[in-house]
Amino acid sequence: MNFRNFIFCAIDFTDIEQSKRLISKIQKYVGGIKIGLEFFSKNGPTGFLEIKKLGIPIFLDLKLKDIPNTVKKSAQNLINLKPDYLSIHLSGGLKMVEDVVSIKNNTKILGISMLTSLDNSDLKSFGYNLSNLDYVENLAKIGEKAGIDGLVSSAEEIPHLKKHLNNTNMLFVTPGIRLYKNKMNDQKRINSPGQAIKNGSKMLIIGRSITQSDDPINSIKCILQDIEKHYEHKN
């Protein structure tokens, strides 16, 4: 088992050269990278293609959400860049998600359920009388019906989702990963790398634990050790 394939490093920089330096340093220790709004809003498609030249799998995490026609046209522009993965918000509704899935080509579509910066108190403030488990399950079923390839959620929801979804090939993607619980930053629903893998995650989105480390490679090695330790006791 090559445990590095579980790790996608979030490249949350705006500077292309800084991003390329980090990617070149960690490339052989991770399975891929995630490019989000921070990078893409500054550098756009040109910057994305510059990073793509490095030959590493890329998750383009722009969390698209708008009326179906707008999202479909926007997604087509992004799919033309040939990212390996592209994210959309499942709360955009079944039609929006189906429209994107229909044009995905070789890009895998990942559905965003509930941001890991939110918890039950936020759902209540939005007017939802649901737990995060029920809310995420409802969105996951929309995504499953539409034919998404993967679901983005907290690791704590994965065991519940595996019981309630029919697609046994669903790719569970987990942000909010921290080596140490005291490093929560702006996240609320967090898990360690190993616990996320034990729960069933197949892709871990890890940013600051690597990118803000004085020794990114050593941090990745610590993450890999945690994954291996828990993987042996998985399910």
Tab-separated table of C-alpha atoms in Angstrom:
chain	number	residue	atom	x	y	z
A	1	MET	CA	0.000	0.000	0.000
A	2	ASN	CA	1.447	3.361	-1.053
A	3	PHE	CA	0.050	5.578	1.682
A	4	ARG	CA	1.263	8.794	0.042
A	5	ASN	CA	-1.593	8.503	-2.469
A	6	PHE	CA	-4.018	9.400	0.313
A	7	ILE	CA	-2.454	12.856	0.733
A	8	PHE	CA	-3.418	15.878	-1.370
A	9	CYS	CA	-1.614	19.019	-0.214
A	10	ALA	CA	-3.659	22.233	-0.317
A	11	ILE	CA	-1.593	24.866	-2.131
A	12	ASP	CA	-3.112	27.979	-0.597
A	13	PHE	CA	-0.654	30.525	-1.951
A	14	THR	CA	-1.128	33.277	-4.514
A	15	ASP	CA	2.460	33.295	-5.765
A	16	ILE	CA	3.090	30.824	-8.602
A	17	GLU	CA	6.820	30.466	-8.014
A	18	GLN	CA	6.332	29.871	-4.281
A	19	SER	CA	3.732	27.230	-5.123
A	20	LYS	CA	6.011	25.537	-7.654
A	21	ARG	CA	8.909	25.431	-5.202
A	22	LEU	CA	6.820	23.721	-2.539
A	23	ILE	CA	5.250	21.275	-4.989
A	24	SER	CA	8.656	20.332	-6.395
A	25	LYS	CA	9.903	19.691	-2.860
A	26	ILE	CA	6.997	17.482	-1.730
A	27	GLN	CA	5.885	15.950	-5.033
A	28	LYS	CA	7.281	12.465	-4.456
A	29	TYR	CA	5.812	12.314	-0.940
A	30	VAL	CA	2.149	13.073	-1.772
A	31	GLY	CA	-0.548	11.769	-4.092
A	32	GLY	CA	-1.515	15.164	-5.479
A	33	ILE	CA	-2.299	18.787	-4.714
A	34	LYS	CA	-5.393	20.906	-4.235
A	35	ILE	CA	-5.691	24.305	-5.870
A	36	GLY	CA	-8.415	26.505	-4.433
A	37	LEU	CA	-9.881	29.973	-4.687
A	38	GLU	CA	-6.893	31.744	-3.182
A	39	PHE	CA	-4.543	30.610	-5.948
A	40	PHE	CA	-7.071	30.551	-8.796
A	41	SER	CA	-8.571	33.991	-8.123
A	42	LYS	CA	-5.094	35.513	-8.490
A	43	ASN	CA	-3.596	33.381	-11.249
A	44	GLY	CA	-6.582	31.987	-13.152
A	45	PRO	CA	-6.340	29.342	-15.887
A	46	THR	CA	-2.837	30.485	-16.885
A	47	GLY	CA	-1.514	29.853	-13.388
A	48	PHE	CA	-3.316	26.524	-13.206
A	49	LEU	CA	-1.731	25.353	-16.451
A	50	GLU	CA	1.685	26.455	-15.203
A	51	ILE	CA	1.266	24.198	-12.169
A	52	LYS	CA	-0.122	21.394	-14.338
A	53	LYS	CA	3.215	21.255	-16.185
A	54	LEU	CA	4.721	19.741	-13.029
A	55	GLY	CA	2.802	16.548	-13.800
A	56	ILE	CA	1.143	16.063	-10.424
A	57	PRO	CA	-2.558	15.129	-9.984
A	58	ILE	CA	-4.630	18.250	-9.278
A	59	PHE	CA	-7.896	18.735	-7.413
A	60	LEU	CA	-9.353	22.083	-8.551
A	61	ASP	CA	-11.420	23.060	-5.541
A	62	LEU	CA	-13.600	26.016	-6.539
A	63	LYS	CA	-16.831	24.779	-4.934
A	64	LEU	CA	-19.093	25.943	-7.755
A	65	LYS	CA	-22.644	26.946	-6.888
A	66	ASP	CA	-25.102	29.058	-8.892
A	67	ILE	CA	-28.075	28.477	-11.162
A	68	PRO	CA	-27.613	25.276	-13.212
A	69	ASN	CA	-26.909	26.943	-16.560
A	70	THR	CA	-24.251	29.246	-15.126
A	71	VAL	CA	-22.500	26.436	-13.273
A	72	LYS	CA	-22.594	24.110	-16.281
A	73	LYS	CA	-20.942	26.690	-18.546
A	74	SER	CA	-18.383	27.610	-15.892
A	75	ALA	CA	-17.638	23.960	-15.184
A	76	GLN	CA	-17.108	23.339	-18.895
A	77	ASN	CA	-14.463	26.069	-18.989
A	78	LEU	CA	-12.720	24.484	-16.010
A	79	ILE	CA	-13.020	20.908	-17.293
A	80	ASN	CA	-11.302	22.084	-20.482
A	81	LEU	CA	-8.229	22.697	-18.287
A	82	LYS	CA	-8.255	18.938	-17.503
A	83	PRO	CA	-8.071	18.928	-13.713
A	84	ASP	CA	-8.175	15.456	-12.211
A	85	TYR	CA	-10.917	16.529	-9.782
A	86	LEU	CA	-13.354	19.461	-9.645
A	87	SER	CA	-15.609	20.402	-6.721
A	88	ILE	CA	-19.177	21.693	-6.749
A	89	HIS	CA	-21.614	22.437	-3.909
A	90	LEU	CA	-24.320	19.775	-3.613
A	91	SER	CA	-26.598	22.409	-2.079
A	92	GLY	CA	-26.897	23.849	-5.593
A	93	GLY	CA	-29.503	21.154	-6.181
A	94	LEU	CA	-29.955	17.983	-8.208
A	95	LYS	CA	-30.291	19.704	-11.620
A	96	MET	CA	-27.106	21.719	-11.138
A	97	VAL	CA	-25.133	18.647	-10.085
A	98	GLU	CA	-26.524	16.471	-12.891
A	99	ASP	CA	-25.627	19.111	-15.474
A	100	VAL	CA	-21.995	19.165	-14.363
A	101	VAL	CA	-21.746	15.371	-14.196
A	102	SER	CA	-23.075	15.189	-17.768
A	103	ILE	CA	-20.057	17.103	-19.123
A	104	LYS	CA	-17.309	15.851	-16.812
A	105	ASN	CA	-15.281	13.979	-19.449
A	106	ASN	CA	-12.240	12.541	-17.599
A	107	THR	CA	-12.499	14.900	-14.634
A	108	LYS	CA	-13.922	13.384	-11.455
A	109	ILE	CA	-16.664	15.494	-9.872
A	110	LEU	CA	-16.534	15.886	-6.093
A	111	GLY	CA	-19.613	17.087	-4.227
A	112	ILE	CA	-19.175	19.447	-1.287
A	113	SER	CA	-21.571	18.592	1.532
A	114	MET	CA	-20.984	20.717	4.649
A	115	LEU	CA	-17.867	22.817	5.119
A	116	THR	CA	-15.664	21.634	7.982
A	117	SER	CA	-15.643	25.212	9.274
A	118	LEU	CA	-19.322	24.695	10.229
A	119	ASP	CA	-21.021	22.619	12.921
A	120	ASN	CA	-24.504	21.954	14.320
A	121	SER	CA	-24.766	25.440	15.818
A	122	ASP	CA	-24.292	26.931	12.351
A	123	LEU	CA	-26.994	24.703	10.885
A	124	LYS	CA	-29.333	25.897	13.615
A	125	SER	CA	-28.513	29.535	12.842
A	126	PHE	CA	-29.396	28.835	9.182
A	127	GLY	CA	-32.815	27.565	10.265
A	128	TYR	CA	-32.145	23.843	9.789
A	129	ASN	CA	-33.525	21.537	12.459
A	130	LEU	CA	-31.067	18.805	11.489
A	131	SER	CA	-27.849	17.351	12.843
A	132	ASN	CA	-24.760	17.587	10.678
A	133	LEU	CA	-25.088	13.830	10.027
A	134	ASP	CA	-28.609	14.164	8.633
A	135	TYR	CA	-27.789	17.315	6.670
A	136	VAL	CA	-24.727	15.737	5.053
A	137	GLU	CA	-26.631	12.514	4.331
A	138	ASN	CA	-29.385	14.437	2.524
A	139	LEU	CA	-26.846	16.226	0.332
A	140	ALA	CA	-24.868	13.034	-0.251
A	141	LYS	CA	-27.984	11.319	-1.598
A	142	ILE	CA	-28.486	14.179	-4.060
A	143	GLY	CA	-24.912	13.712	-5.218
A	144	GLU	CA	-25.260	9.951	-5.470
A	145	LYS	CA	-28.433	10.287	-7.538
A	146	ALA	CA	-26.702	12.741	-9.870
A	147	GLY	CA	-23.722	10.428	-10.327
A	148	ILE	CA	-20.869	12.273	-8.626
A	149	ASP	CA	-17.560	10.453	-8.245
A	150	GLY	CA	-16.768	11.547	-4.726
A	151	LEU	CA	-18.083	13.265	-1.646
A	152	VAL	CA	-16.320	15.900	0.450
A	153	SER	CA	-17.210	15.744	4.135
A	154	SER	CA	-15.743	15.537	7.598
A	155	ALA	CA	-14.307	12.138	8.503
A	156	GLU	CA	-16.793	11.832	11.357
A	157	GLU	CA	-19.669	11.515	8.875
A	158	ILE	CA	-18.130	8.802	6.674
A	159	PRO	CA	-19.177	5.694	8.675
A	160	HIS	CA	-22.772	6.991	8.696
A	161	LEU	CA	-22.684	7.726	4.961
A	162	LYS	CA	-21.268	4.312	4.087
A	163	LYS	CA	-24.318	2.758	5.755
A	164	HIS	CA	-26.825	4.974	3.927
A	165	LEU	CA	-25.396	5.262	0.400
A	166	ASN	CA	-25.705	2.569	-2.259
A	167	ASN	CA	-22.578	3.458	-4.241
A	168	THR	CA	-19.802	1.365	-2.723
A	169	ASN	CA	-17.270	3.064	-5.030
A	170	MET	CA	-17.920	6.556	-3.669
A	171	LEU	CA	-14.637	8.396	-3.113
A	172	PHE	CA	-14.699	9.952	0.348
A	173	VAL	CA	-12.610	13.121	0.495
A	174	THR	CA	-11.755	14.690	3.834
A	175	PRO	CA	-10.622	18.246	4.579
A	176	GLY	CA	-10.139	19.539	8.131
A	177	ILE	CA	-7.205	17.210	8.746
A	178	ARG	CA	-4.870	18.120	11.595
A	179	LEU	CA	-1.973	16.206	13.125
A	180	TYR	CA	-2.674	17.910	16.425
A	181	LYS	CA	-6.142	18.802	17.742
A	182	ASN	CA	-4.888	22.074	19.234
A	183	LYS	CA	-4.187	23.325	15.691
A	184	MET	CA	-7.828	23.834	14.715
A	185	ASN	CA	-7.435	27.291	13.124
A	186	ASP	CA	-10.787	28.109	11.445
A	187	GLN	CA	-11.985	24.492	11.324
A	188	LYS	CA	-14.587	22.982	13.668
A	189	ARG	CA	-15.046	19.372	12.549
A	190	ILE	CA	-11.483	18.060	12.399
A	191	ASN	CA	-9.800	14.646	12.499
A	192	SER	CA	-6.309	13.217	12.513
A	193	PRO	CA	-5.031	11.680	9.249
A	194	GLY	CA	-5.107	8.155	10.650
A	195	GLN	CA	-8.601	8.446	12.106
A	196	ALA	CA	-9.932	9.759	8.792
A	197	ILE	CA	-8.457	6.783	6.938
A	198	LYS	CA	-9.816	4.390	9.560
A	199	ASN	CA	-13.274	5.918	9.027
A	200	GLY	CA	-13.063	5.279	5.288
A	201	SER	CA	-11.565	8.397	3.715
A	202	LYS	CA	-9.646	7.842	0.472
A	203	MET	CA	-8.281	11.362	0.007
A	204	LEU	CA	-7.029	13.673	2.746
A	205	ILE	CA	-6.842	17.398	2.032
A	206	ILE	CA	-4.004	18.710	4.166
A	207	GLY	CA	-2.759	22.279	3.944
A	208	ARG	CA	-1.313	24.193	6.852
A	209	SER	CA	0.114	21.141	8.636
A	210	ILE	CA	2.428	20.843	5.613
A	211	THR	CA	2.650	24.293	4.043
A	212	GLN	CA	3.261	26.186	7.287
A	213	SER	CA	5.707	23.630	8.638
A	214	ASP	CA	9.388	24.467	9.048
A	215	ASP	CA	10.056	21.026	7.581
A	216	PRO	CA	7.230	20.042	5.186
A	217	ILE	CA	8.740	16.676	4.289
A	218	ASN	CA	9.121	15.656	7.923
A	219	SER	CA	5.506	16.716	8.537
A	220	ILE	CA	4.382	14.512	5.650
A	221	LYS	CA	6.371	11.606	7.068
A	222	CYS	CA	4.592	12.075	10.415
A	223	ILE	CA	1.255	12.081	8.596
A	224	LEU	CA	2.200	8.891	6.749
A	225	GLN	CA	3.162	7.211	10.025
A	226	ASP	CA	-0.215	8.128	11.519
A	227	ILE	CA	-2.023	6.778	8.453
A	228	GLU	CA	-0.089	3.505	8.476
A	229	LYS	CA	-0.693	2.962	12.187
A	230	HIS	CA	-4.459	3.382	11.831
A	231	TYR	CA	-4.729	1.607	8.467
A	232	GLU	CA	-3.575	-1.625	10.073
A	233	HIS	CA	-6.628	-1.458	12.361
A	234	LYS	CA	-9.054	-0.180	9.727
A	235	ASN	CA	-12.559	-1.615	10.137
